[in-house]
Amino acid sequence: MMRLTLGLFALAATAGTVAAQQPRALTVPDFLAFDRPSEPAISPDGRQVAYTVTTTDFTANRRRTDLWLRASDNPGEARRISTDSLGGRSAKWSPDGRRLAYLSSRGGTPQVWIYQSASGARRQLTTLSTGADGVIWSPSGRQLALVSEVYAECRDEACNQRRATEDERRPSRARTIDGLLFRHWNAWEDGLRSHLFVVSADGGTPRDLLAGKDYDTPVPPFGGSESYAFSPDEREIAFTVKLPGRDQAWTTNLDIYSVPVAGGEPSLVTANLPGADQNPLYSADGRYLAFLSQERAGFEADRWRLMVKDRQSGQVREVLRGWDSNILEYAFATGGNDLFAITEKRQRHIMVHVVFATGEVHEVLTDMNPSQMSVAAAASAPSFAFVSDAQDQPPQVYAWFVDHRTPPSRLTRLNADALAQVRMNPAREFGWVGAGGDSVFGMLVTPPGFDPSRRYPAVILIHGGPQGAWLDQFHGRWNAQLFAAPGYVVAMLNPRGSTGFGQRFTDQISRDWGGRVYEDIMRGVDVVARLPYVDSTRMAAAGGSYGGYMINWIAGHSHRCKTRGSHAGVFNLEAMAGATEELWFTEWEFGGPYWLDRGDYERWSPHRFVQNFRTPTLVIHGALDYRVPETEGMQMFTALQRQGVPSRFLYFPDEGHWIGRPQNQIVWWNTVQEWLARYLQRPAS
């Protein structure tokens, strides 16, 4: 418990200064108006960084992206290089560092554009009727690869245009469905497939390398340009694919294939690997192909291992020796086969240097939260651009020339004027003894103007996944600062099932959703309740996805909190298993299809304990949520209402598992804050 004690001393030491400054709390408009950087791309010589900035247009109820460019040694101002009203995104440097390929919807659909970094001249490269995405350069810079959604049976642009017109003119929207997955995440199967194209950098007609293939690369819904890569000799492209079959909905198996750039049939690269394999990358000498791989088929939260295949011998091995956390991103280092990777460790991301020959791992960046790593391929020493943030710091772009002495250089000062007007306190780690005597950790965020001599209401946040984690990051949706802003202490708990604490800890939630993890959480609540500055009579709990499930589970087993919020929460496990799209998830977590063994489905289903519901609860769900279908939220709300428990249902007909539209996010936050205030704030005297 020493870590908790030290954290409390640190809070107390900073409290007086914070209180004296009388800070203004962060507001919902502040939060949603913050500009957010992403997709940093460092030039091959390491001297310039291009990046995307997303801004919010509340009137149009949308977000737009623009491309910016600045020197990596930080002199002068950044310049915006997307000048039209439709902006741009996803810039990639040519190998000679003279050009940027990027995506713009200037012509109505997203297409590839080329920008000359010296002159500022730009030209449109593609005119595909189905649009373009995920552009990358070949090693020589003579051609580019991209993806476009096409009709699988079409082999040319004319066919795609004809099919699109036919679909648009169909008099009926009825669907005939013969197999799974017929919908995924928040979209229905529409007959389109994301195919890999190559095009000359000088222009011309892009060639579909997967013409006639009934599968996607990248694999939806979250794959991107990291899903494919050119070989150094440009003879082939390796790509990630999930082959069609009737097991689409209950297998997690992905494979790496390669296809000749000149045309030909794809061939399997990752044979005899049962789990998911993705994100291939060739070494500079072409001898090795690296990729990420999961060992256990059917388990979407298995540890992502960094593997390499020797293309001469065919031998496949894991690179990192004794590493027990997910590899999230990676890149080959300049001038050799060593690798740099971003991984998760104890509630933050860190960067590690992997010695290729020995598998030794050196932690080289541990005091930030790096993500979206870009490497300077031609620089004299390892050089990177990345995005980093913290609970009290919205994301910024950094450049780092890795000499193990000089810290990263911050390139952006986004939102500087707005941030000067608000005060946000950093997160502090705390720990407690969970089920079975295991160490469990979380983070505390205190409200602006925090005074340790006062007592504050507390909000307990439970993350989704369930194999996920709260990190020291400025979360774009479940933002701890906005929960703390009305005057609440926020506790973000990482019980078993959380990532970043070793795979064994992550594994221990499967088939035990309401068991030891529930004990971890309730013991964490006990610790928070005993804090001298927390009013244990005014506590709330909230969570989304699995966090919503746990709110529903707690509702039937404990009445510790005055109110709760359940977003996209699982309520009836059998009903969920029959309506969700990714069947591998429920079948792994509960031991197979429910008709073969109902034990875990019945044991851990919140709907079996509705007779114990008494705590006022806010229920939130989106109609386009196909992961946890909307009827789960409706059932929860019905059970509360039927028993006279104070409750409210916030329903979004145009949102999925996450709430993303600006105006909907305003409604979400206003409703959540109003609901919490009703039960946590004392009436004015």
XYZ file of C-alpha atoms in Angstrom, residues 128 136 138 143-148 150 152 154-156 160 193-200 205-217 228-231 234-239 241 257-267 282:
59
model
C -11.668 6.256 -58.391
C 1.673 4.276 -48.907
C 6.895 2.058 -52.638
C 4.517 3.925 -57.308
C 2.035 3.933 -54.473
C -0.352 1.444 -52.937
C -3.815 2.341 -51.703
C -7.120 0.694 -50.934
C -10.568 1.289 -52.368
C -15.064 -2.126 -54.758
C -15.759 -8.075 -55.425
C -15.818 -6.186 -60.636
C -12.478 -6.013 -62.378
C -12.571 -2.435 -63.681
C -17.922 -0.542 -60.127
C -14.737 -5.209 -50.473
C -11.666 -3.155 -49.615
C -9.085 -4.094 -52.242
C -5.407 -3.271 -52.664
C -4.429 -1.097 -55.650
C -1.117 0.160 -57.052
C -0.663 3.269 -59.177
C 2.298 5.050 -60.715
C -5.102 3.980 -63.868
C -4.778 2.213 -60.489
C -4.614 -1.597 -60.779
C -6.633 -3.803 -58.446
C -4.230 -6.506 -57.199
C -7.109 -8.461 -55.631
C -9.633 -8.223 -58.469
C -12.333 -10.856 -58.118
C -11.371 -11.703 -54.510
C -14.211 -11.815 -52.004
C -12.283 -10.476 -49.030
C -10.986 -7.238 -47.518
C -7.656 -5.681 -46.750
C 0.094 -3.877 -45.877
C 3.661 -3.139 -46.984
C 5.877 -3.220 -50.083
C 8.882 -5.525 -50.188
C 8.898 -3.829 -54.909
C 8.087 -7.201 -56.390
C 5.366 -7.969 -53.860
C 3.107 -6.485 -51.220
C 2.358 -8.327 -47.985
C -1.117 -7.700 -46.616
C -6.630 -10.667 -44.751
C -0.597 -13.044 -47.680
C 1.635 -11.586 -50.360
C 0.671 -10.658 -53.892
C 2.960 -9.847 -56.856
C 2.899 -6.153 -57.726
C 3.016 -7.083 -61.410
C -0.127 -9.183 -60.957
C -0.820 -12.758 -59.971
C -2.353 -14.916 -57.297
C -1.821 -14.115 -53.594
C 0.129 -16.679 -51.556
C 9.808 -6.010 -44.362
